[in-house]
Tab-separated table of C-alpha atoms and ligand atoms in Angstrom:
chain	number	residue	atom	x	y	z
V	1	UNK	CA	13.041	5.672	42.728
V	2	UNK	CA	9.808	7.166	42.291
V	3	UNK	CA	8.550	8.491	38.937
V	4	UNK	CA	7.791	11.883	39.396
V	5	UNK	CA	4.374	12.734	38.517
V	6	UNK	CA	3.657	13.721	35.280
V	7	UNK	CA	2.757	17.606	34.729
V	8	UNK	CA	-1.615	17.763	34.261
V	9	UNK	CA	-1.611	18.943	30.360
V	10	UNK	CA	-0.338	15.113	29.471
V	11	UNK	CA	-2.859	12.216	29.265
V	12	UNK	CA	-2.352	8.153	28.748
V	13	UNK	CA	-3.250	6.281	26.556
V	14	UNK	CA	-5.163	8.492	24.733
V	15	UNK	CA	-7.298	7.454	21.117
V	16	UNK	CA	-5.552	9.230	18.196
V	17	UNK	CA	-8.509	8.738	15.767
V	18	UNK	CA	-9.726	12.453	16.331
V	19	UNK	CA	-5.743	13.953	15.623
V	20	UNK	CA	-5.256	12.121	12.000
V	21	UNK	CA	-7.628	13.364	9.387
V	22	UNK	CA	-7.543	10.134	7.594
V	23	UNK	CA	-9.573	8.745	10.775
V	24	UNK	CA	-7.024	5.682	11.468
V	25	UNK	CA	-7.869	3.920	14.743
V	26	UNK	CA	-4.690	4.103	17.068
V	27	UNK	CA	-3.768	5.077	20.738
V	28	UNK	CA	-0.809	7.352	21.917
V	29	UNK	CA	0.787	5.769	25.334
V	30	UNK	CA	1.225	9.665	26.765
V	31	UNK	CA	-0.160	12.346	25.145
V	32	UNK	CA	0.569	15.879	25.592
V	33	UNK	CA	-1.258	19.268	24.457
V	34	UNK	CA	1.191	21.736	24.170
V	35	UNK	CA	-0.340	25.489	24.152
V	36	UNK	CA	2.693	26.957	25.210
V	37	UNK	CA	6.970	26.728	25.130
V	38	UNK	CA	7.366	27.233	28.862
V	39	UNK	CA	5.111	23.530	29.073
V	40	UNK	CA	7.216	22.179	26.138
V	41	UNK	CA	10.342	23.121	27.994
V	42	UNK	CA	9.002	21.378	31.180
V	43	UNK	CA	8.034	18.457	29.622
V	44	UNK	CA	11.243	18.040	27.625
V	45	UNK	CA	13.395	18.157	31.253
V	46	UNK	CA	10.624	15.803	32.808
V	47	UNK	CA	12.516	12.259	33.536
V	48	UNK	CA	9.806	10.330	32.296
V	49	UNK	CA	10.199	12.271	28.691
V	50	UNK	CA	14.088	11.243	28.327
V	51	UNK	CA	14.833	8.381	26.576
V	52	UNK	CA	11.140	7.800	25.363
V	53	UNK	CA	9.975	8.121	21.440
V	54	UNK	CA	8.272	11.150	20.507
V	55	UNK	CA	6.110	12.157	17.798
V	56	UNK	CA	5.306	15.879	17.268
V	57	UNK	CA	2.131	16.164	15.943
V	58	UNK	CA	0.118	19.271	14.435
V	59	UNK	CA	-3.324	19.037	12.521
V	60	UNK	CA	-2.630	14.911	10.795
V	61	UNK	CA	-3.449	16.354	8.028
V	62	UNK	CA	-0.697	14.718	6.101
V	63	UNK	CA	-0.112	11.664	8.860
V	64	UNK	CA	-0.484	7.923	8.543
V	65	UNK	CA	-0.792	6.093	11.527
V	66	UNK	CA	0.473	2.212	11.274
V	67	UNK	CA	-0.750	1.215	14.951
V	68	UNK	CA	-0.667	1.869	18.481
V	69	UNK	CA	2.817	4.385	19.681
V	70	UNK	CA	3.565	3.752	22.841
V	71	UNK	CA	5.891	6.996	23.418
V	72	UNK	CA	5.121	10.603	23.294
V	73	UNK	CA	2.855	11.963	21.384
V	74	UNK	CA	3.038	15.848	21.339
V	75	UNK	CA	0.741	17.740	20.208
V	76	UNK	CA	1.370	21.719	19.358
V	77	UNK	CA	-1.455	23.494	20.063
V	78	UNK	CA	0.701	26.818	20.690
V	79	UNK	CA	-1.512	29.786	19.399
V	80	UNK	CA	-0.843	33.194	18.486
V	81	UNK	CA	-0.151	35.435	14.794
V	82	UNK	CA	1.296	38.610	14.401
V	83	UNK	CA	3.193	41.693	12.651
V	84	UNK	CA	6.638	41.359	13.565
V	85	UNK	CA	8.161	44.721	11.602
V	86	UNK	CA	8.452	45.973	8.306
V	87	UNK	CA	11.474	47.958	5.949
V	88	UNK	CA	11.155	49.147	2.739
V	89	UNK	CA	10.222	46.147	0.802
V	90	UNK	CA	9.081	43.724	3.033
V	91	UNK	CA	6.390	43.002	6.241
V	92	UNK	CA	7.614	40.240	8.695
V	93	UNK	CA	4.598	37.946	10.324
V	94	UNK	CA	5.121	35.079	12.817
V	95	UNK	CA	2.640	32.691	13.670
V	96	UNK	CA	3.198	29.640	16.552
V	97	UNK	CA	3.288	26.169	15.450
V	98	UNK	CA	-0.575	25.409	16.599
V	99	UNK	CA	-2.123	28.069	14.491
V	100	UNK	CA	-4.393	26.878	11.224
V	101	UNK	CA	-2.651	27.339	8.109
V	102	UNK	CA	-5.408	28.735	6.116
V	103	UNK	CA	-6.858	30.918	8.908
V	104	UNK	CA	-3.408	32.397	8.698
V	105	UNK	CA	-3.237	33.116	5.358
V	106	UNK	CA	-7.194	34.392	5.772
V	107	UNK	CA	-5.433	36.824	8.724
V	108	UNK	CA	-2.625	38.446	6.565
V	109	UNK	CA	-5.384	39.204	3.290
V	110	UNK	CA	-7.549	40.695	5.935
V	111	UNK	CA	-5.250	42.871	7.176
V	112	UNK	CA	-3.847	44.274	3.961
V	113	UNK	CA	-0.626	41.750	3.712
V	114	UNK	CA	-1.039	40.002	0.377
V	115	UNK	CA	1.263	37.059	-0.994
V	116	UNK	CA	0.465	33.951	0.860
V	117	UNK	CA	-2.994	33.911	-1.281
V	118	UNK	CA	-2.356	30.989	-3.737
V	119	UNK	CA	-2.120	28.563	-0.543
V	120	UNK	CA	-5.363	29.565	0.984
V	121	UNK	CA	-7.072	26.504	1.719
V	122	UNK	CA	-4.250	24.119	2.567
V	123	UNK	CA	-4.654	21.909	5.552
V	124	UNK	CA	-2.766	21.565	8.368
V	125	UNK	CA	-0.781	23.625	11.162
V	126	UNK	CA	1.409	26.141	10.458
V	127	UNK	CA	4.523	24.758	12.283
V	128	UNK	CA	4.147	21.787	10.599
V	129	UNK	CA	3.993	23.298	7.096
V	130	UNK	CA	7.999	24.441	6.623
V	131	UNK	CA	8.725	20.213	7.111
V	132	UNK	CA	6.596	19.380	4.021
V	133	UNK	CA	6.935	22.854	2.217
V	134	UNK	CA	3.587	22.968	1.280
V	135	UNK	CA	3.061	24.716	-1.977
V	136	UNK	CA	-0.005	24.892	-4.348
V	137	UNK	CA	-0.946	26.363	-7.968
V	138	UNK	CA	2.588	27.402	-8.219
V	139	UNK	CA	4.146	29.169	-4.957
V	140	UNK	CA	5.471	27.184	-1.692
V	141	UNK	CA	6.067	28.229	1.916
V	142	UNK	CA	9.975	28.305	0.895
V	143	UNK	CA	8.744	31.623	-0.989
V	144	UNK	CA	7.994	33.166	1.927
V	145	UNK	CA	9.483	31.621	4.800
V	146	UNK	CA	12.031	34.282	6.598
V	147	UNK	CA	13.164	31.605	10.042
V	148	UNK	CA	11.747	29.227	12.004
V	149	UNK	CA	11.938	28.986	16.016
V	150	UNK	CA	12.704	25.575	17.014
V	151	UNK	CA	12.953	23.255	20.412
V	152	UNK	CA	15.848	21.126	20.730
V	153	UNK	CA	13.498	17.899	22.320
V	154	UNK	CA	16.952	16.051	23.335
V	155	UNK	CA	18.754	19.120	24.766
V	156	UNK	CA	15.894	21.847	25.633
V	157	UNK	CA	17.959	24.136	23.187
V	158	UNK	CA	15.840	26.992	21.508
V	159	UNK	CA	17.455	26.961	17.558
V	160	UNK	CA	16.648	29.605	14.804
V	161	UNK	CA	16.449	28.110	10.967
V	162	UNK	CA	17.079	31.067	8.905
V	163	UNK	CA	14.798	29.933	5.473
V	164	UNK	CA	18.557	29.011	3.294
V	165	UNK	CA	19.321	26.428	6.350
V	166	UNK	CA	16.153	24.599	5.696
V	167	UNK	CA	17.125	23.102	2.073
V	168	UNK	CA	13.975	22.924	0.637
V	169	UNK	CA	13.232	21.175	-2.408
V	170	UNK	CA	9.742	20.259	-4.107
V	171	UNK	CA	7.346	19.350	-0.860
V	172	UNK	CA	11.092	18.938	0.617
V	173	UNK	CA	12.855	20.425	3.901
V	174	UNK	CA	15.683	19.538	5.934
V	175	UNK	CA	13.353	18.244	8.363
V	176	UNK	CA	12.076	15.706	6.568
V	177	UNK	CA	15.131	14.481	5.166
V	178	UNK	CA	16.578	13.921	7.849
V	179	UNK	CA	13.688	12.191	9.404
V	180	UNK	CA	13.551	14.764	12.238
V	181	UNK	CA	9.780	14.936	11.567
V	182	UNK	CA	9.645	11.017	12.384
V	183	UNK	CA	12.387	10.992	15.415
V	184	UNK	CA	10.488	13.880	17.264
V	185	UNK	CA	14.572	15.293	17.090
V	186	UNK	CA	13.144	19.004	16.628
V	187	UNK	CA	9.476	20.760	17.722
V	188	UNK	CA	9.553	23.981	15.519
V	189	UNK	CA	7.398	26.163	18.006
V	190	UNK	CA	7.001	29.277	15.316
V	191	UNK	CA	7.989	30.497	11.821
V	192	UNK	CA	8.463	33.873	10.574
V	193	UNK	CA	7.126	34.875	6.975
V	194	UNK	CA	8.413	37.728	5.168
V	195	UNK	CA	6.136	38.919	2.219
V	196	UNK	CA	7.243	40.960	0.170
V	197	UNK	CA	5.345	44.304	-0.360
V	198	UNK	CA	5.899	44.477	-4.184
V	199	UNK	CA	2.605	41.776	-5.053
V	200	UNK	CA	2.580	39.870	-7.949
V	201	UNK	CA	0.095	37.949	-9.100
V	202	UNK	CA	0.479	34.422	-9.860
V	203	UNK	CA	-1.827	32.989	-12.294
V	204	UNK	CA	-0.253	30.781	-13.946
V	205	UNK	CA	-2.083	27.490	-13.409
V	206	UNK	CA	-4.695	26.800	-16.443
V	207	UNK	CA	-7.333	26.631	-13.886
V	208	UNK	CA	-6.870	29.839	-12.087
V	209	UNK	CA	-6.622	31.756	-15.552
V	210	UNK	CA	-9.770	29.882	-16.788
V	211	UNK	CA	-11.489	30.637	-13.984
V	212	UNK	CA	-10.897	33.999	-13.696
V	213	UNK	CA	-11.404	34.671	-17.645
V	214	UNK	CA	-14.479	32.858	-16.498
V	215	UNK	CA	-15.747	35.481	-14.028
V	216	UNK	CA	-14.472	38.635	-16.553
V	217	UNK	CA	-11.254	39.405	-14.373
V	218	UNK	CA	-8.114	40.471	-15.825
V	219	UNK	CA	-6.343	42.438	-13.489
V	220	UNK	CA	-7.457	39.697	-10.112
V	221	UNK	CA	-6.873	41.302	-6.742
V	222	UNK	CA	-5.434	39.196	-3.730
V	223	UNK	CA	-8.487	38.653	-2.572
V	224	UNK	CA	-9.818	37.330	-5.708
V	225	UNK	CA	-7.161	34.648	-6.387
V	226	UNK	CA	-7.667	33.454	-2.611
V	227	UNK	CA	-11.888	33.669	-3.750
V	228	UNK	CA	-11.073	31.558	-7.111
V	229	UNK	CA	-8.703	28.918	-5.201
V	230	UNK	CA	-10.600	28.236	-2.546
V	231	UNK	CA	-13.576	27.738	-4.564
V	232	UNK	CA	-11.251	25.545	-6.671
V	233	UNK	CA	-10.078	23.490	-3.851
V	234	UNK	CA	-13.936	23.081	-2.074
V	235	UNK	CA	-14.872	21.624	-5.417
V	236	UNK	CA	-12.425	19.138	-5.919
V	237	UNK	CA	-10.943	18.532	-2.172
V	238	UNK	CA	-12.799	16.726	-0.031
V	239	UNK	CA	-13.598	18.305	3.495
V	240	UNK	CA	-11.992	15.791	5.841
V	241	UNK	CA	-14.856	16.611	8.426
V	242	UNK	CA	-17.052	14.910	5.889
V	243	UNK	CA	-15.007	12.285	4.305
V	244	UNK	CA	-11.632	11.272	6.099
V	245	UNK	CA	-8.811	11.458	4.137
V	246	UNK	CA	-5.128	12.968	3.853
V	247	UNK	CA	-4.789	15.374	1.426
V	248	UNK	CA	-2.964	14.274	-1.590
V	249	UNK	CA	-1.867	10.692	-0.911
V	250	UNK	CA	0.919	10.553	-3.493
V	251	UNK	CA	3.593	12.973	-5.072
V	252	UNK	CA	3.810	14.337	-8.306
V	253	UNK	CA	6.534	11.950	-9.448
V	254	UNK	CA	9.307	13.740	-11.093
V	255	UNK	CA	11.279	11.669	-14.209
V	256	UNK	CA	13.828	12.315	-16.407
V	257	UNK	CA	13.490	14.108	-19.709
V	258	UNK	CA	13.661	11.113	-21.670
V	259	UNK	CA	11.715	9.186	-20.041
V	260	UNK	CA	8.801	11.953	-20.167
V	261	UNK	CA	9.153	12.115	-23.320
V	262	UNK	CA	8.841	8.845	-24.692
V	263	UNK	CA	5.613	8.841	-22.091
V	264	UNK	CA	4.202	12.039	-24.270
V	265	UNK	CA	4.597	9.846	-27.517
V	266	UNK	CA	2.795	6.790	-26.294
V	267	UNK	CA	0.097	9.166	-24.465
V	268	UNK	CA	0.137	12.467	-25.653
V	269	UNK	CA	-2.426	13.697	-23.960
V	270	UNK	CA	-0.256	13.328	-20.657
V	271	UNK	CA	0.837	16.576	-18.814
V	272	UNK	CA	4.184	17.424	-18.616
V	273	UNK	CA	5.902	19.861	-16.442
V	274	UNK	CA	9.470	20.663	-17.179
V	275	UNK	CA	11.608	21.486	-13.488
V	276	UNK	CA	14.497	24.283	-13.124
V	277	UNK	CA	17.173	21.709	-12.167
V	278	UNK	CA	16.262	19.226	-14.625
V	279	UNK	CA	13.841	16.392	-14.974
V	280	UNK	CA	10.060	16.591	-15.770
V	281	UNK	CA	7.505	16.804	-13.292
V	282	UNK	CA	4.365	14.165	-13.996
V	283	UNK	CA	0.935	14.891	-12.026
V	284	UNK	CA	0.076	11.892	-10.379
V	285	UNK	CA	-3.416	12.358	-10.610
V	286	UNK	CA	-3.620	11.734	-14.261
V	287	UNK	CA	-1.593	9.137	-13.606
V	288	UNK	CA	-4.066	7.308	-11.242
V	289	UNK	CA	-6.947	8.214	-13.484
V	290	UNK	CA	-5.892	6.375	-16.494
V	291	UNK	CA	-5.721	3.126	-14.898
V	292	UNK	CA	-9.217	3.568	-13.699
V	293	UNK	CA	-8.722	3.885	-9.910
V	294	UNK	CA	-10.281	7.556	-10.081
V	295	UNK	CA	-13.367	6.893	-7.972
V	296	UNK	CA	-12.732	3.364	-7.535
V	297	UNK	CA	-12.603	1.269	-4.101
V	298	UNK	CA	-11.025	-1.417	-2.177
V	299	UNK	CA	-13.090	-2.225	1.050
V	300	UNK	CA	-13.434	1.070	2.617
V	301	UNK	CA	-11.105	3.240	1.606
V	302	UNK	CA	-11.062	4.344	-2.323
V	303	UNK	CA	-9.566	6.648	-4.387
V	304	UNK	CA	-11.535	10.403	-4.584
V	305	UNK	CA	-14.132	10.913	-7.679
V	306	UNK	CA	-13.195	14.415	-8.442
V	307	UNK	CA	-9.651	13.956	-7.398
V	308	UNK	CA	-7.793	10.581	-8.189
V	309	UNK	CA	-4.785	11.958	-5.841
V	310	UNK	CA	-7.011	11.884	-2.665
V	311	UNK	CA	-7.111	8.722	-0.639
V	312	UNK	CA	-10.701	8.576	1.097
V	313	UNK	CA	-11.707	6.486	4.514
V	314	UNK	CA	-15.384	5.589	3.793
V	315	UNK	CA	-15.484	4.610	7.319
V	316	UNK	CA	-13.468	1.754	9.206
V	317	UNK	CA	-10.499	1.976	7.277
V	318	UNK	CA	-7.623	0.179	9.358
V	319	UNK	CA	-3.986	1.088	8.375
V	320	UNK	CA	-4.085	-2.042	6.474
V	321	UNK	CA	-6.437	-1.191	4.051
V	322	UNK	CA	-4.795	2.064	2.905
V	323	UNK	CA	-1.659	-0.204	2.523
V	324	UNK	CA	-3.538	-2.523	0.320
V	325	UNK	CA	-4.987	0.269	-2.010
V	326	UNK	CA	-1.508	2.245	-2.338
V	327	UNK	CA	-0.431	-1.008	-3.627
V	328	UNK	CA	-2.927	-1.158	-5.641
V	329	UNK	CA	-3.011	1.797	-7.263
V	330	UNK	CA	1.383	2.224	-7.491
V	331	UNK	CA	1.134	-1.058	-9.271
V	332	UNK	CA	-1.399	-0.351	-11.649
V	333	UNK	CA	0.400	3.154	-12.305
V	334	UNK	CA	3.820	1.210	-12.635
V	335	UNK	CA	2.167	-1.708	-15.439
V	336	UNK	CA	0.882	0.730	-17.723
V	337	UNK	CA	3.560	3.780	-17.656
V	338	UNK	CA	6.717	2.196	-15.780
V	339	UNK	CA	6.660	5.358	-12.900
V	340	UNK	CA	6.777	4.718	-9.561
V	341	UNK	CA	4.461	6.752	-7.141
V	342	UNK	CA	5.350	7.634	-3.599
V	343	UNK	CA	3.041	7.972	-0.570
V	344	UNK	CA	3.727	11.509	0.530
V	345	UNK	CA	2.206	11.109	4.351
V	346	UNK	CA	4.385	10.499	6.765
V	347	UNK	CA	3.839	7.034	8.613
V	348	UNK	CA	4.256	6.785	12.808
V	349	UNK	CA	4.814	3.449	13.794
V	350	UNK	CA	6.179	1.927	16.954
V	351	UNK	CA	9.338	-0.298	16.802
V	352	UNK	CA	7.209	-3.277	17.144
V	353	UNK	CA	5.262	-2.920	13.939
V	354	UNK	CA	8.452	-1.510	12.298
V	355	UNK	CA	9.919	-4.669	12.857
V	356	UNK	CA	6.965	-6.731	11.458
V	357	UNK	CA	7.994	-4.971	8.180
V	358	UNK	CA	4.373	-3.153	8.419
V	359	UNK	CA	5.398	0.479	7.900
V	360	UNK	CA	5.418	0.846	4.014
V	361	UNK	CA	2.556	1.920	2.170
W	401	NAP	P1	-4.217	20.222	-10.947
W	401	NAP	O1	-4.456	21.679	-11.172
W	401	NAP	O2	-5.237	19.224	-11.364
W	401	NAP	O3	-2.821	19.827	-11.630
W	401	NAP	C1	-2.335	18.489	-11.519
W	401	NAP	C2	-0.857	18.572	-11.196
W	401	NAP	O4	-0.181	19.206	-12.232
W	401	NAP	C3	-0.628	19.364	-9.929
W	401	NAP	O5	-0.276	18.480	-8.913
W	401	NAP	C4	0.411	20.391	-10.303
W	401	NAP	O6	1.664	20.216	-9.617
W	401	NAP	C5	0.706	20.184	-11.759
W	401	NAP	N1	0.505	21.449	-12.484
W	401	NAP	C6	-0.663	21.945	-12.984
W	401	NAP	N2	-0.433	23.107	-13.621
W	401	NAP	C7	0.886	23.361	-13.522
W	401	NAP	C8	1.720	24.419	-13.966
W	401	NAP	N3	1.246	25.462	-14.676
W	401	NAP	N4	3.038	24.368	-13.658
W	401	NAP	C9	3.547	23.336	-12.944
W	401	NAP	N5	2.798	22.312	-12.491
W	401	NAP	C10	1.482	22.313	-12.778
W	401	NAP	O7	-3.837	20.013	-9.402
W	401	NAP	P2	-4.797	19.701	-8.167
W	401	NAP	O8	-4.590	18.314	-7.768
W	401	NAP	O9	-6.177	20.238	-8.394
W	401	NAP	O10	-4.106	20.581	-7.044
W	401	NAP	C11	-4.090	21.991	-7.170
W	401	NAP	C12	-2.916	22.536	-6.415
W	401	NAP	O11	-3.083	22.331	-4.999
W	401	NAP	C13	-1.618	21.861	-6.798
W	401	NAP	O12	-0.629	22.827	-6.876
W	401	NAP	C14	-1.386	20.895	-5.661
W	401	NAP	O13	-0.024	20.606	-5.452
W	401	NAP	C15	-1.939	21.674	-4.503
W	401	NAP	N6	-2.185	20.813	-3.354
W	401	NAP	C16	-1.168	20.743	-2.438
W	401	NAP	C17	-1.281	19.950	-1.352
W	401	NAP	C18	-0.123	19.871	-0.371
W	401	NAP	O14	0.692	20.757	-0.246
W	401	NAP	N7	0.014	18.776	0.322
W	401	NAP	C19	-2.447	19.202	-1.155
W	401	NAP	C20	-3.464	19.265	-2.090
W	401	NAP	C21	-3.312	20.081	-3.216
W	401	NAP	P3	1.970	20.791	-8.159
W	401	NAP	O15	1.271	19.849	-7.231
W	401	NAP	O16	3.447	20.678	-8.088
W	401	NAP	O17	1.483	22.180	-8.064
């Protein structure tokens, strides 16, 4: 039987290295750029989709890639932001899975909508944002997030997520346990924020107060905690357009109270963040930076000089040599304090270098 042609917005075998901030070399047997649902519907019924692997794919800001994929690789591009509706305490925004996070959040303090302000800055697509919640000095997407609009890539079924059938947790969703976000099960295609209108500031992290003392501001507006973070973040994050990388390459292990605390007596200068269900949160970073890998490299990646979290390609990094220095680094973390770190990006492999045991970093 013939294969039916393939619809013009989907390309073969198509180099990745420009879609993964972290700059790892790999190609994408099909590649599609999705700017709308009506062409992710298409594609999904198209006979050379079913039965292949997908990978849906958004800004690879957070993304690891382990080698060539020889399936699907989807890429939401689907613009478009706006004001849904409002009652009394609330205003409900959407915006479609391709638009930029932080030009988002930019939008909604432009046009009078404050909340979303302490995750100004944050890399990455907004679709792809619920699957991770991202969350920075102290409030998450969970916060916020109202629904998401999803595409059913087995079954072409349109699903609504209302926010309590997500399960978030700490950088946590439904989506990611499940390993929907590696399976290509789901696209989400659009969330739905609802901020509410009663602001509160949130302040709380030492170096938002400090900075803000530091510029005489005790009553901050919206504005001015997005102004203080993102000068915050330019300082210590580095701008992937300059030097590749992935964000924060490990998570803030969380250990038990115990534990924590017999770390606090041997190191007390080690910071310590108690959790609501239990446990005590550790910040990797300090971690990393004790053992001397702040700054430090191995061939051409290394580990970031103002922030020991960040993973940096120098230039020519293979997937390999990440692998190397996250062993590295989770070893030398695990001799001296006994805590295991975990890579937080996700990794896309194909079967074949799954089965070569190749897809753990
Ligand atoms: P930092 O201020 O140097 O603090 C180090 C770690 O300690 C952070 O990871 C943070 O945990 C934790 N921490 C600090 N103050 C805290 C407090 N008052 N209560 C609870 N936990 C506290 O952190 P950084 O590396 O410069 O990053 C700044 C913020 O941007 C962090 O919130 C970080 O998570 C966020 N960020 C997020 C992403 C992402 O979503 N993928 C990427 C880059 C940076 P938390 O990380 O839990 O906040």
């Amino acid at each position: 039987m013939p294969i039916p042609m393939l619809p013009d917005f989907v390309t073969s075998q198509v180099d990745l290295t420009p879609y993964n901030t972290l700059a790892l070399p790999a190609r994408a047997g099909f590649f599609a750029r999705i700017h709308s649902v009506e062409q992710l519907i298409a594609l999904v019924r198209h006979p050379e989709f079913i039965g292949r692997r997908r990978f849906v794919l958004g800004s690879g800001s957070n993304l690891l890639l382990a080698g060539d994929f020889s399936g699907f690789v989807l890429h939401m591009d689907i613009p478009g932001k706006r004001r849904i509706s409002e009652d009394a305490a609330y205003i409900y925004l959407a915006a479609a899975a391709g638009e930029n996070w932080s030009d988002f959040v930019a939008w909604t303090l432009a046009s009078g909508w404050p909340g979303l302000e302490n995750l100004i800055g944050i890399p990455g697509a907004a679709g792809a944002a619920p699957i991770q919640n991202i969350g920075a000095y102290g409030a998450e997407i969970s916060d916020f997030l109202h629904q998401l609009t999803a595409l059913d890539l087995a079954s072409g079924e349109t699903l609504t997520f209302a926010a309590r059938d997500c399960a978030f947790g700490y950088r946590e969703s439904l989506f990611k346990r499940e390993g929907w976000h590696l399976s290509g099960r789901y696209a989400i295609t659009e969330i739905v924020l609802r901020l509410p209108k009663a602001w509160r500031v949130r302040a709380a992290y030492g170096e938002i107060a400090a900075e803000l003392a530091r510029g005489g501001i005790r009553n901050p507006t919206p504005a001015q905690v997005a102004q203080v973070i993102s000068a915050l973040r330019a300082r210590k994050l580095p701008d992937p357009r300059q030097l590749a990388n992935a964000g924060s390459f490990f998570q803030n292990p969380k250990v038990s109270a115990e534990l924590a605390a017999a770390l606090q007596h041997a190191h007390p200068q080690l910071p310590c963040y108690p959790q609501p269900g239990g446990g005590v949160k550790l910040a990797a970073a300090w971690l990393i930076e004790q053992t001397g890998w702040k700054g430090r490299n191995l061939g051409p990646v290394g580990m970031h000089e103002q922030q020991a979290l960040v993973l940096v390609n120098r230039g020519g990094a293979s997937y390999r040599d990440v692998q190397n220095l996250s062993r590295a680094v989770r070893e030398a973390v695990f001799a001296r304090f006994g805590v295991s770190l975990t890579p937080e990006p996700v990794v896309l492999a194909d079967q074949r270098t799954e089965d070569r045991g190749q897809r753990t970093v």
